[in-house]
Amino acid sequence: MTPAPTLASFRRIVVKVGSSLLVDRAKGALKRDWLAALIEDIAALHKRGADVIVVSSGAIALGRTLLALPKGPLKLEDSQAAAAIGQIGLARAWSETLSAHGMVAGQILLTLGDTEERRRYLNARATLGRLMTLRAVPVVNENDTVATSEIRYGDNDRLAARVATMASADLLILLSDIEGFYTAPPQDDPAATLIPVVERITPQIEAMAGGAGSELSRGGMRTKIEAGRIATTSGTHMVIADGRVAHPIRRIAEGAPCTWFLTPSNPVAARKIWITGSLEPKGAVIVDAGAAAALKRGKSLLPAGVRAVEGRFARGDCVVIRDGAGAELGRGLVAYDAADAVRIIGRRSSDIERLLGAPGRAVMVHRDDMTLAGD
Ligand code: GLU
């Protein structure tokens, strides 16, 4: 089996902290001692030159406690209100604790659109990059106050994975209320054992993930596996570790039980990283056998090889590339709106100007804007 990587080898690290680690529901307050110890670990990484990004949950948990809202699932407007209230205290706690170790925090609140729409993605990526150049520590959460139930991550596991890929981080640490990934949910199966290294997320691994999480934290193992998929297909290693102890990051370095999800050694280029992780393709292009073979040889997708298009995508959107049998060959950024694409499919690129009345790109999806399954 491939050995687990060493923590000291990573240069840009995203640390995701779950709500149940940070918020003591019984006392209705943040666990400040625990946070102070975690920040010592973060300071050690930062001091040796690593960039650190924090993705912190806890706004809703803290806000609902301050508002004394009843237990159980919250109505959308109540979780939005709870987030508005809790986020202030959460950000203050991070900022104060980081500054006690000479680090400056910068708050970034993201919505699903900020990570999935190209223009906004590029903005968020640039801001994260600038903060890190300035040696600040970005503290990220979902903007739950404006997120609606259909348009939100809802769990910070996947958000953290997208932030990690967006920032081209080489490691994502998910601090959780469990030691790692088990062969079965340990609360249901006493024979379950911890898997130290997952080299690939196979259907078998997915089947082991089980159901949802606790009341306080939204993410169960399922969202962690999804996070692992986003991270590892984009060149980012991920580790799930027990956050319930003091100094959880130091303990990973000391060999505490945890689960590593490894990424193949050749990380894809940043643009491809984003395309692969894009959660919401806006449509599909169906290609013929000749085009499918050409894609595998590293060619761009030409209009001549496209048989049909599906969906109402706009130029620059992500589309799924499928073969005639419906199998996904890859994903890419499409060079035409759906309406124009329909008019040029099956035609030679030299006919595009005549067909559309204006010169356009010769390709439907450029090779550099594409990622193939198995890339
Ligand atoms: N963004 C949510 C919050 O800050 C947490 C989601 C999660 O628990 O993963 O309260």
Coordinates of C-alpha atoms and ligand atoms in Angstrom, one line a residue:
M1 CA 0.0 0.0 0.0
T2 CA 1.2 3.6 -0.7
P3 CA 2.4 5.2 2.5
A4 CA 0.6 8.2 3.9
P5 CA 2.3 11.5 2.9
T6 CA 4.0 13.6 5.6
L7 CA 2.4 16.8 6.6
A8 CA 5.7 18.8 6.3
S9 CA 5.7 18.3 2.5
F10 CA 2.6 20.5 1.9
R11 CA 2.8 24.1 0.9
R12 CA -0.8 25.3 0.7
I13 CA -3.2 23.7 3.2
V14 CA -7.0 24.2 3.6
V15 CA -8.2 23.3 7.2
K16 CA -11.9 22.6 7.5
V17 CA -13.4 22.9 10.9
G18 CA -16.8 21.4 11.6
S19 CA -19.5 23.0 13.8
S20 CA -19.6 20.4 16.5
L21 CA -15.9 20.9 17.1
L22 CA -16.2 24.7 17.5
V23 CA -19.6 25.2 19.2
D24 CA -20.5 23.9 22.6
R25 CA -24.3 23.6 22.4
A26 CA -24.7 22.9 26.1
K27 CA -23.0 26.1 27.1
G28 CA -24.1 28.0 24.0
A29 CA -20.6 29.2 23.3
L30 CA -17.5 28.7 21.2
K31 CA -14.9 26.3 22.5
R32 CA -12.2 28.9 22.9
D33 CA -9.5 26.7 24.5
W34 CA -9.9 24.1 21.7
L35 CA -9.7 26.9 19.1
A36 CA -6.6 28.4 20.8
A37 CA -4.8 25.1 20.6
L38 CA -5.8 24.6 17.0
I39 CA -4.4 28.0 16.1
E40 CA -1.0 27.0 17.6
D41 CA -1.0 24.2 15.1
I42 CA -2.0 26.6 12.3
A43 CA 0.7 29.0 13.4
A44 CA 3.3 26.3 13.1
L45 CA 2.4 25.6 9.5
H46 CA 2.3 29.3 8.7
K47 CA 5.6 29.9 10.3
R48 CA 7.4 27.3 8.2
G49 CA 6.1 29.1 5.1
A50 CA 2.9 27.2 4.2
D51 CA -0.2 29.1 3.1
V52 CA -3.2 28.3 5.3
I53 CA -6.9 28.7 4.5
V54 CA -9.5 28.0 7.1
V55 CA -13.0 26.9 6.1
S56 CA -15.0 27.2 9.3
S57 CA -18.5 26.0 10.0
G58 CA -20.4 27.1 13.1
A59 CA -22.3 30.3 12.1
I60 CA -25.7 28.6 12.1
A61 CA -24.9 26.5 15.2
L62 CA -23.7 29.5 17.1
G63 CA -26.5 31.8 15.9
R64 CA -29.3 29.3 16.7
T65 CA -27.8 28.9 20.2
L66 CA -27.7 32.7 20.8
L67 CA -31.3 32.9 19.5
A68 CA -32.4 29.9 21.6
L69 CA -34.1 28.4 18.6
P70 CA -35.6 24.9 19.2
K71 CA -33.7 21.7 18.3
G72 CA -34.2 19.9 15.0
P73 CA -34.1 21.1 11.4
L74 CA -34.4 24.9 11.0
K75 CA -36.7 26.7 8.5
L76 CA -34.7 28.4 5.8
E77 CA -35.4 31.9 7.1
D78 CA -34.3 30.8 10.6
S79 CA -31.1 29.3 9.4
Q80 CA -30.4 32.5 7.4
A81 CA -31.1 34.6 10.5
A82 CA -29.0 32.3 12.7
A83 CA -26.1 32.5 10.2
A84 CA -26.3 36.3 10.1
I85 CA -26.0 36.4 13.9
G86 CA -23.5 33.6 14.4
Q87 CA -21.1 34.6 11.6
I88 CA -20.2 37.8 13.5
G89 CA -19.0 35.9 16.6
L90 CA -17.4 33.2 14.5
A91 CA -15.3 35.6 12.4
R92 CA -14.4 37.6 15.5
A93 CA -13.1 34.5 17.3
W94 CA -11.0 33.5 14.4
S95 CA -9.6 36.9 13.9
E96 CA -8.8 37.4 17.6
T97 CA -7.2 34.0 18.0
L98 CA -5.1 34.2 14.8
S99 CA -3.9 37.7 15.7
A100 CA -2.7 36.5 19.1
H101 CA -0.2 34.5 17.1
G102 CA 0.7 37.3 14.8
M103 CA -1.5 36.3 11.9
V104 CA -4.2 38.4 10.1
A105 CA -7.5 36.9 9.2
G106 CA -9.5 37.8 6.1
Q107 CA -13.2 36.8 5.9
I108 CA -14.6 35.4 2.7
L109 CA -18.2 34.3 2.5
L110 CA -19.0 32.4 -0.7
T111 CA -22.2 31.1 -2.4
L112 CA -22.4 28.2 -4.8
G113 CA -22.4 30.6 -7.7
D114 CA -19.1 32.1 -6.6
T115 CA -17.4 28.8 -7.0
E116 CA -19.3 27.6 -10.1
E117 CA -19.6 30.6 -12.4
R118 CA -16.4 31.3 -14.2
R119 CA -16.3 35.1 -13.8
R120 CA -17.1 34.9 -10.1
Y121 CA -14.8 31.9 -9.6
L122 CA -11.9 33.8 -11.0
N123 CA -12.7 36.8 -8.7
A124 CA -12.8 34.6 -5.6
R125 CA -9.7 32.8 -6.7
A126 CA -7.9 36.1 -7.2
T127 CA -8.9 37.4 -3.8
L128 CA -7.8 34.2 -2.0
G129 CA -4.5 34.4 -3.9
R130 CA -3.9 38.1 -2.9
L131 CA -4.7 37.4 0.7
M132 CA -2.1 34.6 0.8
T133 CA 0.5 36.7 -1.0
L134 CA 0.0 39.2 1.8
R135 CA 0.5 36.3 4.3
A136 CA -3.1 36.7 5.7
V137 CA -5.2 33.7 6.6
P138 CA -8.5 33.5 4.6
V139 CA -11.3 32.4 6.8
V140 CA -14.1 31.0 4.6
N141 CA -17.7 30.0 5.1
E142 CA -20.7 29.7 2.9
N143 CA -22.8 32.9 2.8
D144 CA -25.7 31.1 4.4
T145 CA -27.6 34.4 5.0
V146 CA -28.3 34.8 1.3
A147 CA -28.1 31.1 0.2
T148 CA -31.4 29.5 -0.5
S149 CA -32.1 25.8 -0.2
E150 CA -31.8 25.1 -3.9
I151 CA -28.7 27.2 -4.4
R152 CA -26.3 26.3 -1.7
Y153 CA -23.7 23.8 -0.7
G154 CA -25.3 23.3 2.7
D155 CA -22.2 21.5 3.9
N156 CA -18.7 22.8 4.4
D157 CA -17.0 19.6 3.4
R158 CA -17.7 20.1 -0.3
L159 CA -17.3 23.9 0.0
A160 CA -13.8 23.3 1.5
A161 CA -12.9 20.9 -1.3
R162 CA -13.9 23.5 -3.9
V163 CA -12.0 26.2 -2.1
A164 CA -9.0 23.9 -2.0
T165 CA -9.1 23.3 -5.8
M166 CA -9.9 27.0 -6.5
A167 CA -6.8 28.0 -4.5
S168 CA -4.7 25.1 -6.0
A169 CA -4.0 23.9 -2.5
D170 CA -2.1 20.6 -2.2
L171 CA -3.8 19.5 1.0
L172 CA -7.3 19.6 2.5
I173 CA -7.6 18.6 6.1
L174 CA -11.1 17.8 7.2
L175 CA -11.2 18.0 11.0
S176 CA -14.2 16.0 12.1
D177 CA -15.9 14.3 15.0
I178 CA -14.6 10.9 13.8
E179 CA -11.0 9.6 13.5
G180 CA -11.3 8.9 9.8
F181 CA -13.0 6.7 7.3
Y182 CA -14.2 3.3 8.4
T183 CA -15.2 0.2 6.5
A184 CA -18.8 0.8 7.9
P185 CA -20.3 3.5 10.2
P186 CA -18.7 2.5 13.5
Q187 CA -21.8 3.4 15.5
D188 CA -23.7 0.7 13.6
D189 CA -21.0 -1.9 13.2
P190 CA -18.6 -2.8 16.0
A191 CA -16.5 -4.7 13.5
A192 CA -15.8 -1.6 11.4
T193 CA -12.1 -0.8 11.0
L194 CA -10.4 2.5 10.0
I195 CA -8.9 2.7 6.5
P196 CA -5.6 4.6 6.8
V197 CA -5.1 5.3 3.0
V198 CA -7.6 5.4 0.2
E199 CA -5.8 5.4 -3.1
R200 CA -8.9 5.8 -5.2
I201 CA -12.5 6.5 -4.4
T202 CA -14.1 3.4 -5.9
P203 CA -17.9 2.5 -5.8
Q204 CA -16.9 0.1 -3.0
I205 CA -15.5 3.1 -0.9
E206 CA -18.7 5.0 -1.7
A207 CA -20.8 2.2 -0.5
M208 CA -19.0 2.2 2.9
A209 CA -19.8 5.9 3.5
G210 CA -23.2 5.3 5.0
G211 CA -25.8 8.1 5.7
A212 CA -25.9 11.7 7.0
G213 CA -24.2 13.4 10.0
S214 CA -25.3 14.7 13.4
E215 CA -27.8 17.4 14.1
L216 CA -25.1 20.1 14.5
S217 CA -22.9 19.3 11.6
R218 CA -24.6 18.8 8.2
G219 CA -21.8 16.7 6.6
G220 CA -21.7 13.0 7.2
M221 CA -19.3 10.6 5.5
R222 CA -21.1 10.9 2.3
T223 CA -20.3 14.6 1.9
K224 CA -16.7 13.9 2.9
I225 CA -16.4 11.3 0.2
E226 CA -17.8 13.8 -2.3
A227 CA -15.3 16.3 -1.0
G228 CA -12.6 13.7 -1.5
R229 CA -13.7 13.2 -5.1
I230 CA -13.6 16.9 -5.8
A231 CA -10.2 17.3 -4.1
T232 CA -8.4 14.2 -5.5
T233 CA -9.6 14.6 -9.1
S234 CA -8.1 18.1 -8.9
G235 CA -4.6 17.3 -7.6
T236 CA -5.3 17.9 -3.9
H237 CA -4.7 15.3 -1.2
M238 CA -7.3 15.1 1.5
V239 CA -7.1 13.8 5.1
I240 CA -9.9 13.2 7.5
A241 CA -8.8 13.4 11.1
D242 CA -10.2 13.6 14.6
G243 CA -10.7 17.2 15.6
R244 CA -12.1 16.5 19.0
V245 CA -8.7 16.4 20.6
A246 CA -6.4 19.3 21.5
H247 CA -3.8 20.1 18.7
P248 CA -5.5 17.9 16.0
I249 CA -3.1 18.9 13.2
R250 CA 0.1 18.3 15.3
R251 CA -1.4 14.9 16.1
I252 CA -1.7 14.0 12.4
A253 CA 2.0 14.8 12.0
E254 CA 2.7 12.6 15.1
G255 CA 0.9 9.7 13.5
A256 CA -2.6 9.7 15.0
P257 CA -5.1 7.5 13.3
C258 CA -6.6 9.2 10.3
T259 CA -7.6 8.6 6.7
W260 CA -5.6 9.9 3.7
F261 CA -7.3 10.2 0.3
L262 CA -4.5 10.4 -2.2
T263 CA -4.5 12.2 -5.5
P264 CA -2.6 10.9 -8.6
S265 CA 0.8 12.4 -8.7
N266 CA 0.2 14.6 -11.8
P267 CA -2.2 17.3 -10.9
V268 CA -4.1 18.6 -13.9
A269 CA -3.7 22.3 -14.9
A270 CA -5.6 24.8 -12.9
R271 CA -8.2 25.4 -15.6
K272 CA -8.9 21.7 -15.9
I273 CA -9.1 21.5 -12.1
W274 CA -12.0 23.8 -12.1
I275 CA -13.8 22.1 -15.0
T276 CA -13.6 18.7 -13.4
G277 CA -14.9 19.9 -10.1
S278 CA -17.7 22.0 -11.6
L279 CA -20.8 20.8 -9.9
E280 CA -23.3 22.1 -12.3
P281 CA -22.8 21.5 -16.1
K282 CA -25.4 23.5 -18.0
G283 CA -25.9 21.0 -20.8
A284 CA -24.4 18.3 -22.9
V285 CA -22.9 17.8 -26.4
I286 CA -23.3 14.4 -27.9
V287 CA -20.4 13.4 -30.2
D288 CA -20.0 10.8 -32.9
A289 CA -17.5 7.9 -32.8
G290 CA -14.9 9.7 -34.9
A291 CA -14.9 12.7 -32.6
A292 CA -14.8 10.5 -29.5
A293 CA -11.6 8.8 -30.9
A294 CA -10.1 12.2 -31.8
L295 CA -10.7 13.5 -28.2
K296 CA -8.8 10.5 -26.8
R297 CA -5.9 11.4 -29.1
G298 CA -5.8 14.8 -27.5
K299 CA -7.7 16.8 -30.2
S300 CA -10.2 19.6 -29.7
L301 CA -13.9 18.9 -30.3
L302 CA -15.0 20.3 -33.7
P303 CA -18.6 21.2 -34.6
A304 CA -18.3 18.5 -37.4
G305 CA -18.1 15.8 -34.7
V306 CA -21.1 16.9 -32.7
R307 CA -24.4 15.1 -33.4
A308 CA -26.7 16.9 -30.9
V309 CA -26.7 19.3 -28.0
E310 CA -28.8 19.4 -24.9
G311 CA -29.6 22.1 -22.4
R312 CA -29.6 25.9 -22.6
F313 CA -26.0 26.6 -22.1
A314 CA -24.2 29.9 -22.8
R315 CA -20.8 30.4 -24.3
G316 CA -18.2 29.6 -21.6
D317 CA -20.5 27.3 -19.7
C318 CA -19.4 23.9 -18.6
V319 CA -21.0 21.1 -20.6
V320 CA -20.8 17.3 -20.4
I321 CA -19.4 15.6 -23.5
R322 CA -21.2 12.3 -24.1
D323 CA -20.9 9.6 -26.8
G324 CA -24.0 8.3 -28.7
A325 CA -24.6 5.6 -26.0
G326 CA -24.8 8.2 -23.3
A327 CA -21.4 7.6 -21.6
E328 CA -19.6 10.6 -20.2
L329 CA -16.4 11.2 -22.1
G330 CA -15.4 14.4 -20.3
R331 CA -16.4 18.0 -19.6
G332 CA -15.4 21.2 -21.1
L333 CA -16.1 24.9 -21.5
V334 CA -18.2 25.3 -24.7
A335 CA -17.3 28.0 -27.2
Y336 CA -20.9 28.6 -28.4
D337 CA -24.3 29.4 -26.9
A338 CA -26.7 26.4 -27.4
A339 CA -28.7 28.3 -30.0
D340 CA -25.7 28.9 -32.2
A341 CA -24.2 25.4 -31.5
V342 CA -27.3 23.8 -32.9
R343 CA -26.8 25.7 -36.2
I344 CA -23.2 24.5 -36.7
I345 CA -23.2 20.9 -35.5
G346 CA -22.2 18.4 -38.1
R347 CA -20.7 21.2 -40.3
R348 CA -17.2 22.0 -41.2
S349 CA -15.5 24.8 -39.2
S350 CA -14.9 26.7 -42.4
D351 CA -18.6 27.0 -42.8
I352 CA -19.2 28.7 -39.4
E353 CA -19.0 32.3 -40.6
R354 CA -21.5 31.7 -43.4
L355 CA -23.9 29.8 -41.1
L356 CA -23.8 32.2 -38.2
G357 CA -23.2 35.4 -40.1
A358 CA -20.1 36.2 -38.1
P359 CA -16.7 34.6 -37.6
G360 CA -16.6 32.3 -34.7
R361 CA -14.2 29.9 -33.1
A362 CA -13.2 26.8 -35.1
V363 CA -13.8 24.5 -32.2
M364 CA -16.9 23.6 -30.1
V365 CA -14.7 22.8 -27.1
H366 CA -11.0 23.6 -27.1
R367 CA -8.6 21.0 -25.8
D368 CA -7.2 23.3 -23.2
D369 CA -10.7 23.9 -21.9
M370 CA -11.5 20.2 -21.6
T371 CA -10.9 17.4 -19.2
L372 CA -11.5 13.8 -20.2
A373 CA -12.7 11.1 -17.9
G374 CA -9.5 9.4 -16.8
D375 CA -7.3 12.5 -17.6
Ligands
GLU1 N1 -22.1 26.9 6.7 C1 -22.7 26.3 7.9 C2 -22.4 27.2 9.1 O1 -21.5 27.9 9.2 C3 -22.2 24.9 8.2 C4 -22.4 23.8 7.2 C5 -21.8 22.5 7.8 O2 -22.0 22.2 9.0 O3 -21.0 21.9 7.1 O4 -23.1 27.1 10.1

